[in-house]
Structures are given as structure tokens and as C-alpha cells.
Amino acid sequence: MAGRSDPIPTETVAAHPQAGRIQLALVVLALVALLIVPHVLYPIFLMKLLCFALFASAFNLLLGYTGLLSFGHAAFFGGAAYFTAHAVKEWGWPPEAGVALGVAGAALLGLVMGAIAIRRQGIYFAMITLALAQMFFFFCLQARFTHGEDGIQSVPRGHLFGVIDLSQTMNMYYFVLAVFLIGLLVIWRFVNSPFGMILKSIRENEQRAISLGYSVARYKLGAFVMSAALAGLAGGVKALVFQFATLTDVAWQMSGEVILMTLLGGIGTLFGPIVGAGLVVSLQNYLATSDFPVTIITGVVFMICVLLFRRGLVGEFFATKIGRKLGFRAQS
Amino acid sequence: MASAATQAEPRVVLSARGLGRDFAGFTAVNNVDLDVEHARIHALIGPNGAGKTTVFNLLTKFLQPTRGRITLLGQDITATAPDKVARLGLVRSFQISAVFPHLTVRENVKVALQRPAGLATQFWLPLSSLDRLNARADDLIEQLGLAPYRDHRAADLSYGRKRVLEIATTLALDPEVLLLDEPMAGMGQEDVRMVAEIIRDVARSRAVLMVEHNLNVVADICDHVTVLQRGEIIARGDYATVSADPRVRTAYMGSEA
Ligand SMILES: Nc1ncnc2c1ncn2[C@@H]1O[C@H](COP(=O)(O)OP(=O)(O)OP(=O)(O)O)[C@@H](O)[C@H]1O
Ligand SMILES: [Mg+2]
């Protein structure tokens, strides 16, 4: 499926001379909005949104920037949630250490799963990641520390760095926001780095990259581990937000959901997965209070969007004249 | 006619013995012996489907040989991975031009420069850390006449210029042995002359093995010619010897000069 998007439109629209400044202004505007918004909307809803936005962005690092479709990202998200919850609740670790453990655990899982799957192409890669994630799901179902169907309940949020009380909702919100922004910065740097350049060249022409001496599998594995670690960051923080970790987060449906978010928003753009996550989470939240069947509606919305906007919402916007005038460009 | 740089003692840098490859019962390459020498240009010619590209794929390990052994710079590479082969100094170009389409000309060349410069794995550095490769990249771009297109995306170049860019990228690695698969296909007269000149020039300090259909070019710049037909070598020697060979004449009848 969506390995490679359409070629960039042939008629080139020169970016507006002020495009850089306009982009900067938009980013500043978004930041200000993120700072104010918890006073307007439910902070818990917003935190959930930020966690999933980070999760989808981490996933996009792999699909959009490396061209690998993983069907097992729930293992990293949900696995980290368990690790963080366990460390904080049972061992009494401070929240930052708990999240760090979640990230490390997810990275390790990613290394193992990636090492097994990375040499497979296309659908085989997706199938193997799915199979491995299912194995991890059954491990979580059986393992003692995850408490089976109950999950790990009433996880204390604790004090960040021993001082900031995260049981205060606003403190927690700003902590989640900070983590989200740091995660995005890491992704942005990763994509726009010497390593990211090689990743891009591999995506563009793998044979050529090999013939230039690059051990393609290692670069892909590097991206896979980074994506897993960031998915773990999102999962660990989510466990603190909701104060529990359950099987829902490691189930295959979660892997499907993150694919949906990313495709909806647009792969290969920094903002696409964020928009996609926002849309899906909002829709779920809205439908949860209604009588509509959630999965069917999200499924239908997804189908419509994929048929109408092949590049995803943000990708389509970037491809419009306005988008290109503003100097936006999706990864090919 | 041999090129000027052929005075030095011949030194074999790449050799194959009894090389063969089957595809599901079909023998595409069989019993190929090949010696490629330092500072020489070696042509591999033959009709369409003779197995030239397959030989390239075998030598660079993009395909695993069914039979035979390959030695590069004294080291047996029969079981070596293709990226490792490239790192050992054997770099190829592709018959179907292989560039990174959405990267600019300069970025294409820089991608090749990154690894030898030790600037390929840093995921924490900004892209501007690659600026120190610009001078070397621009040198190559200039040398191959691509300077006016430096900031164009590779996808927007003409077919011939894509081929030139591929050669520039290959040269960026400064390989010991260069394998060029029809480097001049689809180029105009001007470009053919320029690229022939460049190949002659780079072969002063390295070995070149090239597949080429343009026999004028082969006659002009190649020191050795090996003729392949249906996967087997039917003639070898300098151009005059090979072109006088009756089997070669039969093989080429109707198709080429
Ligand atoms: N991967 C493959 N699987 C099956 N058959 C193959 C494969 N690669 C090459 N062949 C076959 O091997 C034979 C030699 O092909 P090859 O591409 O090496 O010829 P060539 O000499 O490079 O021809 P051309 O001048 O057209 O480029 C052809 O019959 C081709 O169909
Ligand atoms: Mg060929």
C-alpha cells in the first residue's frame, strides 16, 4: 500500500519570498494555541490527543521517511505503557525515570523485532511485524506483572524531578506538551540529518544506495529502533496520563489505528500524523458519547479520505497552490 | 587503439574464474573468465540478452553466482555482500540510470561522499554539517559539465544528463574498479565525446570495465575487449583482433556495424 506517493506536481509554484517567515509564524501560533487550549478544552482529552499525535509521528518516521509499513507498533506503544506503569507503581520510580524505562524497553523490543523483520520487503515486512507484535500481546496476556485482563491500575503520576506535582492536571498537561514537542524536535532533527539523508536516498533508490556501499538494512534498522523508542515515549506518557496500562494498547487494533491516523493526515509530512491523530481521537471521543458504532464510522471516514485525498489531508493541502506558495513540501 | 595511459605494468585488480549463473534451469552466464587490469579500459560487448548486465550483477554481488569465483584486489569476494563489495572499491553504475530523483544534483553526489567522509550515521547533526562536502561535490559536478544544473532535481534532468550524474556519483567514491553499464546510452554525440574523454581520464588511475554498444567508442578508448554471446565468451583481445574474428562478425550480423 502507500509506500510511495504521487510524484510532486510538475508545474512548480515558486515559494513566496516570505514563506519561511509565514511558516515560522504558523508554528509560533500553534505553540501559543497549545499553551492556552487546556483552559478551553478538556485537558485529559488534549493529553490523549498529544500522546497519539506523538505515536503517529513516530510511526510516520518509519512509513513516511523510511518507506516501511509496520503492523506491530502497538507492541512499542503498549509495551512502554506497561514498563512505565510497573516501574512507577511497583518500584516507586519517579515519573521521568519510569518514562525513560518505557522508552528503553520499547527501543529494545524494536531492536529485536526489527532485526528479525528488516530484510523482508513490503507486505512480508508488515506480516512479520504483526506476528511478532501478536507474540508480545500474548506474552502480556500471560505475564504476571501486567495483571492480565485487569491491566496495571491506579498508577501514581508522582512528582516530576521530585518537585512538580503531576497529579495537578495542568502540570501534567504541560509535561505532556513538553514531551510531545521534544519528540517532534527529535523526529525533525532525525529526518533532517546526515542519517536522514541516507534514509531518503535508500527510499528513493535502494539498489543505488547499496552500490554506493551503504548497508541498507542497518540504516533501516536504525530508523526502526528510533521509531519504536518514540512510540514508547508516547505510550509511557499515556500510562501516566490515564494512570493505567492495559491490553488495549498492545492489541493489533492499536497498530491499525496508528496506520489510519498517519494515512489520514498524510505520510511524509511532519504535521500530517498530528492532524490525523487529532481527527481520529476527536471522532472517537465524539462517537463514544453517541449511539453510533465507533469502528464502522471511523472505517467509513477513513475510506472516504483515502479515496478523496490520496496524499492525506495535510499532504493534499501542501500540494495546493497555497500550500506550495507557503513553501510546504511533502516527502516524496 | 590503446589509450595513452597503458605503459605501466599490467596488474589484475578484478578477476573471475568459471563464473556462471542459472535462472530456473536457464543458463544466463556460463564459464566466464575475466581479468580487469589497473589503468586499463576493458569493454564487455555482445548482442542484446548476451548476459553482460548479469555478469555485472555477479561481479558486484547483486546476484549470487551459481558457479565460479571472483577476486577483487587479491581478496575472494565470491560470498561477500554487495554493499561490502562497494566499500572494498568495486563500484558500478546501472543500465537503467540510477539517480536519487528527488534529490538535487549536488545532493546526489554528496550522498556518495557522505560515507567515506564518515558523515552518514549522525542522526543528531543538522544537514548543514554536510556543507563541508560541497567543495568536493562541486568539483565533480564541474568536471562533468553539470554545473548549470547543480541545484536542479535529478528527476528534471534529461536522460543523458542523468547518466552523467550517475557517473559523477560513482566517481565521488574514487573507486579502484569502475563498472559502467552502457554509460553513453541515450546520449547525443557531444555528450558521448565528453563522457568518453572523462572515462579515458579516470582510467589513468583505476580500472574500468564497461558495457558499450557504441563500437566506435569501444574502438577508440578500450584496451581490451571481451565478447559475450548467449552467456559465454566467444572472443577476447584488442578491438582489431576481436572485430576480425568471424564468430564475432556472425554474432553481430544484422544488428551492429
Ligand atoms: N533475474 C533474472 N531472472 C531470470 N532471467 C534473467 C534475469 N536477469 C537476466 N535474465 C536473463 O538473462 C539473459 C541475459 O540478460 P542480461 O540482462 O544480462 O543481458 P545483456 O547482455 O545485459 O543485454 P542488453 O544488451 O539488452 O542489456 C536474458 O535472457 C535475460 O532474460
Ligand atoms: Mg544489459
XYZ file of C-alpha atoms in Angstrom, chain B residues 44-161:
118
model
C 32.352 -6.160 -22.440
C 30.303 -6.338 -25.616
C 27.776 -8.663 -27.142
C 24.280 -8.720 -28.628
C 21.158 -7.992 -26.572
C 20.483 -10.598 -23.954
C 24.034 -11.942 -24.109
C 24.374 -11.705 -20.337
C 26.502 -8.568 -19.948
C 24.389 -6.986 -17.232
C 24.156 -10.343 -15.491
C 27.966 -10.533 -15.419
C 27.987 -7.062 -13.816
C 25.433 -8.189 -11.268
C 27.567 -11.221 -10.456
C 30.816 -9.286 -10.159
C 29.237 -6.710 -7.842
C 27.403 -9.448 -5.960
C 23.940 -8.038 -6.646
C 23.380 -11.594 -7.849
C 24.939 -14.648 -6.253
C 26.870 -16.728 -8.807
C 25.819 -20.334 -9.299
C 29.383 -21.295 -10.225
C 32.848 -19.798 -10.165
C 34.993 -17.473 -8.081
C 35.552 -13.727 -8.013
C 38.648 -11.992 -6.692
C 38.907 -8.252 -6.027
C 42.299 -6.774 -5.201
C 43.556 -10.155 -4.078
C 40.562 -10.831 -1.868
C 37.973 -13.507 -2.592
C 34.574 -11.789 -2.758
C 32.515 -14.732 -4.019
C 30.429 -14.717 -0.840
C 30.637 -11.015 0.035
C 27.573 -8.749 0.346
C 27.121 -6.127 -2.391
C 27.493 -3.101 -0.112
C 30.722 -4.570 1.246
C 31.981 -5.095 -2.298
C 31.366 -1.418 -2.948
C 33.275 -0.500 0.208
C 36.169 -2.649 -0.985
C 36.469 -0.433 -4.053
C 34.343 -2.006 -6.782
C 31.574 0.419 -7.729
C 29.080 0.042 -10.537
C 26.610 2.115 -12.469
C 23.311 0.739 -13.716
C 21.993 0.185 -17.223
C 18.764 1.916 -16.315
C 20.026 5.186 -14.955
C 20.087 5.128 -11.191
C 19.905 8.508 -9.531
C 18.031 9.737 -6.480
C 15.242 11.532 -8.363
C 14.028 13.953 -5.702
C 17.472 14.989 -4.571
C 19.316 17.772 -6.335
C 22.339 17.068 -8.485
C 24.591 18.262 -5.696
C 22.799 16.173 -3.070
C 23.109 13.091 -5.276
C 26.863 13.477 -5.360
C 27.029 14.319 -1.668
C 25.204 11.135 -0.716
C 28.098 9.241 -2.264
C 30.626 11.412 -0.419
C 28.954 11.047 2.968
C 30.070 7.523 3.796
C 33.787 7.888 3.027
C 33.703 11.183 4.943
C 32.222 9.453 7.986
C 29.099 11.609 7.816
C 26.388 9.037 7.204
C 25.203 7.845 10.609
C 24.892 11.066 12.612
C 21.194 11.492 13.276
C 21.751 14.280 15.767
C 23.610 16.701 13.482
C 21.926 19.274 11.248
C 22.068 18.952 7.473
C 24.418 21.911 7.391
C 27.088 19.582 8.769
C 27.257 18.222 5.225
C 28.294 21.614 3.860
C 31.924 20.661 4.055
C 31.313 18.166 1.263
C 30.129 20.925 -1.071
C 33.526 21.831 -2.477
C 34.377 18.264 -3.473
C 30.879 17.705 -4.874
C 31.015 20.906 -6.908
C 34.413 19.903 -8.311
C 32.976 16.688 -9.692
C 29.865 18.445 -10.946
C 32.010 20.994 -12.707
C 34.300 18.339 -14.160
C 31.335 16.546 -15.710
C 29.744 19.681 -17.093
C 26.760 19.611 -14.763
C 27.481 22.943 -13.082
C 24.450 24.720 -14.603
C 22.176 22.059 -13.135
C 23.718 21.837 -9.688
C 20.535 22.751 -7.839
C 18.093 21.009 -10.176
C 16.378 17.887 -9.001
C 17.778 14.805 -10.697
C 14.286 13.866 -11.908
C 14.183 17.046 -14.006
C 17.389 16.301 -15.920
C 17.436 14.947 -19.461
C 18.148 11.252 -19.841
C 21.721 11.847 -20.945
C 22.449 14.161 -18.023
